[in-house]
Amino acid sequence: MKKILVCALLWFTVVKIQAAEITVFAAASLTDSLKEIAAGYEKTSGDKITFNFAASSTLARQIEEGAPADIFFSADEAKMDGLEKKGLIDPATRNSRLGNALVVVVAADSPLQIRSASDLTNAAVKQIALADPKAVPAGIYAQAWLTRQQLWPAIEPKVVPTENVRAALAAVESGNVEAGVVYKTDAGISKKVKVACEVPARDAPAISYPMALVKESSQPDAAKKFLNYLDSREAGDIFRKFGFTLRD
Amino acid sequence: MSLLLKNILLPLEPFALEVDVEIRGRVTAVFGPSGAGKTSLLDLIAGLRRAQSALIQLDDRVLTDTAKGFFVPTHQRGIGYVPQDLALFPHLSVRQNLLYGRKPAGAADRLFGFDHVVEILEIQPLISRSVTELSGGEKQRVALARALLASPRLLLLDEPLASLDAPLKAKIIPYLTRIRDEFHIPMLCVTHDRSEALALADEIIVLVNGQVLQTGPVLDVFNRPASADVAAIAGVETLQAGVITNSHEGLATVKIHDTILTALAPATGAREVFVCIRGEDVILQRDAAGASSVRNRLPARVAALRPEGALVRVELDAGFPLFALVTRPACAELALREGDPVTALIKTPAIHLVPR
Amino acid sequence: MTLEEWQIVWFTAWVSALSTLVILPFGLALAWALARRDWPGKSIVETLVSLPLVMPPVATGLILLKLFGRRGAIGGFLHDRLNFDIIFTWRAVLLALSVMSLPLLVRSARVAFEEVNPRLEQIARTLGSGGWRVFFTITIPLAARGIVAGMILAFARALGEFGATIMVAGNIPGKTSTLSLTIFQDVQIGQDSSAFRLLGVSVVLAFVAVWFSEFLLRRKRKTK
């Protein structure tokens, strides 16, 4: 009896030592897709994946302050550049695979017709929710798009900046703003909003989602393993399912 | 003025206030031990409290009638109130306090000129002072003036002299009598002090444990208490149980243990009585010689001597404990010592019999 | 400090002051009722008033968001009937600050009222003053120090409000940016020097407010 217990104890400890726990700091727009990918990965690898979803700007700031992240998955290159310049990520592991599109969304029961950017300047549209254009990638992309259309000065006074792109989505869902600009993938998640129009690729800035290993990672091998999995075909299928574009 | 207090019922802990009297007269004292419900009665009259049942009427104006659900709020009653703690407004000056309840000039029901009241109560030098700087007696006069300047039709006073020392009491009493005589305002004073009642009031209501035990002119009640309870409160020093053995031509022979006294026969034909003798009515003599009109000469022994200010309270054993109040000089002249034999002389009308 | 930063300080200060004034009549009435009267449901009201003090501010903010949003019970009415929006405007800042600072005012004012000797109010009535006159000439002056101390505390709380404000007003530059929200955002986007400047201003404002409140209370104790 004692021998069985000791063996079982040893086996559990060994398995525990073998199983790694990886923390991934990822952009809010990746919430649903990454959770599904991780669920599958955990079953096969035995590793555990923990996520911290927030605006990429917030995450970058936290990593700068020493937050215990193993992987950073940002919604724009600029945030990754910032960390690379500070020597906080491993450039060799940096990889940009995903793209996205911007859409204008309105509440599911809204009667508003917004077919193009200029419709946003209508008086009927009083407030527009964007992820904070000063910092959050989704907002920065949206501002870039509207600036290129030369509509930003007219639209800026109507902007309600939110903390991340999912908060912008929630604002539109609640009906407290008339419209919002979010990723196409976000609009796909929610039943309470509908897409009013999609920003054509030629008008939109290039949206790119880089991922990389954080140098201070305590589990570099396990993290690299997961990064490879994120680059795999299975992961790609899931990303595509949620509406991301892949540029493999 | 007539103040009708009918069917008053107010449950207090542990008894209930039950009052059914009509008050006439200039100054009436509500007299009784502390906690008898006296302040509650004043609160009811002023409308600061509601009774379970009450009919309160001042002259021809009904103030409270619980049967009809009728209640005049306090600020419309026109009844002045000087509480025991005076309740002067600390954030206002004396002048502002005085003028607080003042009706506008020219109002038909405005009584008593400002200067008149200030002069009578001698508070002119205090006018611009702050309330917190005043002495006890000064505060008392300001509180009285404030109540008067609001033109009340009735003035309620809760223990007006209680918090003052003896010299101050003597100083304030004249002001109260001045108010009575100058301003002709009916006053209702609550007190537990017999001398205050004697000094101020014409009529008295004896209130004990919420019950009215006796009403009437002050001296009548004190000299002829209707029951032992009233007698005890009225400060009768000697109170003993006795039996009337003989009653003839208005005089009664009453026996306390083995001692025999002659007293005025009580109105009822009671046999068992309380014998009430005030200390002031007992005269002490060293020897028993000489004829006098006193019927009761009791041989007694001095049991104890207790000085009380200018007087000495002498406890005697005359076959029962008998108390005499004599002056200090008299006590010294007689050279009274504990254990000395003396004769106690008590006039017949000074012995009051209360049926048991 | 830049002009924009001063504007943020100014906005924060005047909305906080306005919120203190807005809650004053309601807060005093409530404090008086709690101090002087008993009624069925009193303990529930006491608890409700204390809730914003104890609950996480963002939770309070969430409740306000649901109530005053365009789909909410109150917000919906205002939006549909009066074309009046609260959420994501400066009015939402006012709302958040008022709700979060009200309990502090009510608590201080209640204690102040309880310390006023009821006998004084009663005697004032015998002198012919009706309810309102007694309240304004006797009760309020005697409770004044405690009430003012409560107002200062409420003001200081409003100055520093964050959780509820960000829920209902967001951080819209030029419209709803308060001191706290701006410090938070500055840190987020890496503008540390700006954040520290505003932090300095916050500390100074809070220090002055609390010190003044304590000073008033000390003076009250001395005169007793």
XYZ file of C-alpha atoms in Angstrom, chain A:
248
model
C 0.000 0.000 0.000
C 2.706 2.453 0.962
C 4.668 1.596 -2.171
C 1.686 2.403 -4.422
C 1.227 5.730 -2.715
C 4.884 6.658 -3.094
C 4.842 5.695 -6.761
C 1.689 7.673 -7.397
C 3.187 10.674 -5.605
C 6.363 10.440 -7.686
C 4.396 10.097 -10.905
C 2.288 13.175 -10.145
C 5.315 15.264 -9.245
C 7.156 14.204 -12.377
C 4.141 14.892 -14.533
C 3.727 18.254 -12.799
C 7.344 19.132 -13.469
C 6.940 18.071 -17.047
C 3.724 20.100 -17.568
C 4.480 23.763 -18.154
C 2.242 26.770 -17.546
C 2.559 29.475 -20.172
C 1.161 32.998 -19.902
C 0.132 34.684 -23.136
C -0.526 38.425 -23.270
C -2.793 38.869 -26.291
C -4.837 41.599 -27.955
C -8.481 41.708 -26.938
C -9.656 40.946 -30.446
C -7.968 37.532 -30.250
C -9.982 36.422 -27.186
C -12.294 33.841 -28.674
C -10.003 32.373 -31.303
C -7.044 31.928 -28.973
C -9.170 30.347 -26.271
C -10.349 27.710 -28.700
C -6.856 27.070 -30.018
C -5.465 26.781 -26.516
C -8.161 24.328 -25.454
C -7.096 21.934 -28.188
C -3.392 22.451 -27.502
C -3.707 21.796 -23.793
C -5.244 18.389 -24.437
C -2.447 17.166 -26.672
C 0.574 18.771 -25.056
C -0.334 18.614 -21.391
C 0.793 22.216 -20.996
C -1.477 24.834 -19.484
C -2.079 28.165 -21.228
C -3.142 31.242 -19.235
C -4.282 34.365 -21.065
C -4.289 38.052 -20.313
C -6.503 39.756 -22.916
C -6.427 43.545 -23.077
C -5.546 46.415 -25.370
C -2.120 45.805 -26.890
C -0.954 49.144 -25.546
C -1.846 48.149 -21.994
C -0.133 44.790 -22.383
C 3.030 46.325 -23.796
C 3.156 48.683 -20.860
C 2.737 45.832 -18.411
C 5.556 43.857 -20.040
C 7.771 46.916 -19.812
C 7.026 47.041 -16.085
C 8.070 43.418 -15.724
C 4.792 41.535 -15.862
C 5.364 37.761 -16.062
C 4.442 37.110 -19.712
C 5.888 34.316 -21.858
C 4.377 35.327 -25.188
C 3.183 38.693 -26.527
C 0.588 38.654 -29.330
C -0.086 42.222 -30.421
C -2.670 43.769 -32.747
C -0.166 46.042 -34.424
C 3.502 46.100 -35.327
C 4.165 49.373 -33.539
C 3.689 47.891 -30.068
C 5.974 44.989 -30.904
C 8.555 47.380 -32.322
C 8.490 49.299 -29.090
C 9.266 46.206 -27.049
C 11.910 44.983 -29.519
C 13.683 48.328 -29.262
C 13.799 47.913 -25.511
C 15.201 44.407 -25.922
C 12.243 42.776 -24.225
C 11.326 40.266 -26.953
C 13.302 37.695 -28.909
C 13.379 38.989 -32.498
C 14.160 35.539 -33.880
C 10.761 34.278 -32.751
C 8.846 37.258 -34.135
C 6.233 36.240 -36.661
C 3.291 38.100 -38.224
C 0.741 35.777 -39.616
C -2.673 37.281 -39.069
C -4.504 40.148 -40.667
C -7.961 41.589 -40.048
C -10.452 43.974 -41.537
C -12.235 46.979 -40.062
C -16.007 47.289 -40.023
C -18.499 49.896 -38.922
C -21.072 48.353 -36.623
C -24.415 49.568 -35.316
C -26.819 48.058 -32.807
C -28.701 45.073 -34.185
C -32.000 46.944 -34.029
C -30.667 50.261 -35.287
C -32.410 51.901 -38.243
C -29.296 53.873 -39.227
C -27.857 53.392 -42.706
C -24.103 53.811 -42.831
C -22.737 52.736 -46.185
C -19.470 54.618 -46.227
C -17.170 56.680 -44.069
C -18.873 59.936 -45.006
C -22.182 58.670 -43.592
C -20.517 58.807 -40.192
C -20.538 62.571 -40.443
C -24.345 62.647 -40.508
C -26.091 64.454 -37.672
C -27.975 61.284 -36.851
C -24.712 59.747 -35.715
C -24.032 61.573 -32.453
C -21.405 59.366 -30.881
C -18.970 56.815 -32.317
C -17.110 54.331 -30.151
C -13.486 53.600 -31.024
C -10.816 51.841 -29.054
C -8.691 54.727 -27.790
C -7.068 56.149 -30.932
C -4.178 57.494 -28.883
C -2.934 54.052 -27.917
C -4.996 51.012 -28.903
C -4.261 49.457 -32.316
C -7.917 49.161 -33.341
C -8.436 52.844 -32.711
C -5.176 53.792 -34.370
C -6.186 51.836 -37.481
C -9.623 53.463 -37.486
C -8.160 56.936 -37.162
C -5.697 56.181 -39.972
C -8.569 55.089 -42.205
C -10.681 58.166 -41.474
C -7.708 60.487 -41.851
C -6.985 59.059 -45.253
C -10.624 59.767 -46.157
C -10.048 63.290 -44.854
C -12.977 62.902 -42.506
C -11.119 62.711 -39.186
C -11.585 66.390 -38.152
C -15.333 66.104 -38.706
C -15.601 62.819 -36.850
C -13.166 63.363 -33.981
C -15.618 65.408 -31.827
C -18.037 62.492 -31.903
C -15.511 59.924 -30.775
C -15.965 58.121 -27.467
C -12.622 56.438 -26.782
C -12.824 53.073 -25.030
C -10.186 51.052 -23.299
C -9.994 48.282 -25.869
C -11.824 47.159 -29.003
C -14.183 44.833 -27.108
C -15.291 47.772 -24.945
C -16.098 49.702 -28.115
C -18.164 46.746 -29.250
C -19.979 46.679 -25.899
C -20.746 50.370 -26.155
C -22.464 49.821 -29.480
C -24.327 46.798 -28.100
C -25.656 48.835 -25.173
C -27.116 51.452 -27.462
C -25.285 54.286 -25.737
C -23.486 55.188 -28.972
C -24.903 55.145 -32.477
C -21.979 53.409 -34.168
C -18.522 51.981 -33.627
C -15.496 50.915 -35.617
C -14.202 47.476 -34.643
C -12.532 44.509 -36.266
C -14.581 42.290 -38.536
C -13.722 39.403 -36.240
C -15.281 41.210 -33.253
C -18.487 41.938 -35.122
C -18.705 38.255 -35.908
C -18.758 37.359 -32.211
C -21.653 39.528 -31.214
C -25.304 38.968 -31.986
C -26.318 42.350 -30.648
C -24.624 44.337 -33.407
C -24.777 44.199 -37.158
C -22.199 45.252 -39.687
C -23.236 48.492 -41.377
C -20.368 48.458 -43.792
C -16.926 46.947 -44.229
C -13.883 49.084 -44.782
C -12.447 48.095 -48.170
C -8.886 46.779 -48.017
C -7.575 49.556 -50.265
C -8.881 52.255 -47.898
C -7.783 50.615 -44.689
C -4.272 50.581 -43.287
C -2.493 47.228 -43.220
C -3.583 45.365 -40.115
C -1.016 42.932 -38.833
C -0.828 40.791 -35.648
C 2.778 39.979 -34.690
C 3.576 37.379 -32.006
C 6.891 36.823 -30.217
C 8.606 35.221 -27.239
C 9.184 37.489 -24.277
C 12.889 37.339 -23.344
C 12.240 37.207 -19.598
C 10.048 34.148 -20.043
C 10.520 31.455 -17.408
C 9.338 28.732 -19.817
C 11.069 29.545 -23.128
C 10.965 26.011 -24.493
C 7.303 25.427 -23.778
C 6.504 28.920 -25.051
C 8.378 28.321 -28.313
C 6.481 25.089 -28.695
C 3.196 26.938 -28.436
C 4.388 29.638 -30.811
C 5.082 26.938 -33.371
C 1.625 25.548 -32.811
C 0.130 28.983 -33.387
C 1.893 28.911 -36.751
C 0.433 25.503 -37.641
C -2.323 24.567 -40.045
C -4.748 23.551 -37.288
C -4.397 26.926 -35.615
C -4.717 28.636 -38.953
C -8.002 26.911 -39.627
C -9.393 28.145 -36.361
C -8.217 31.703 -37.009
C -9.820 31.624 -40.413
C -13.031 30.319 -38.897
C -13.268 33.398 -36.740
C -12.689 35.664 -39.710
C -9.004 36.539 -39.549
C -7.035 36.685 -42.790
C -3.826 34.693 -43.055
C -0.816 35.678 -45.087
C 1.111 32.410 -45.114
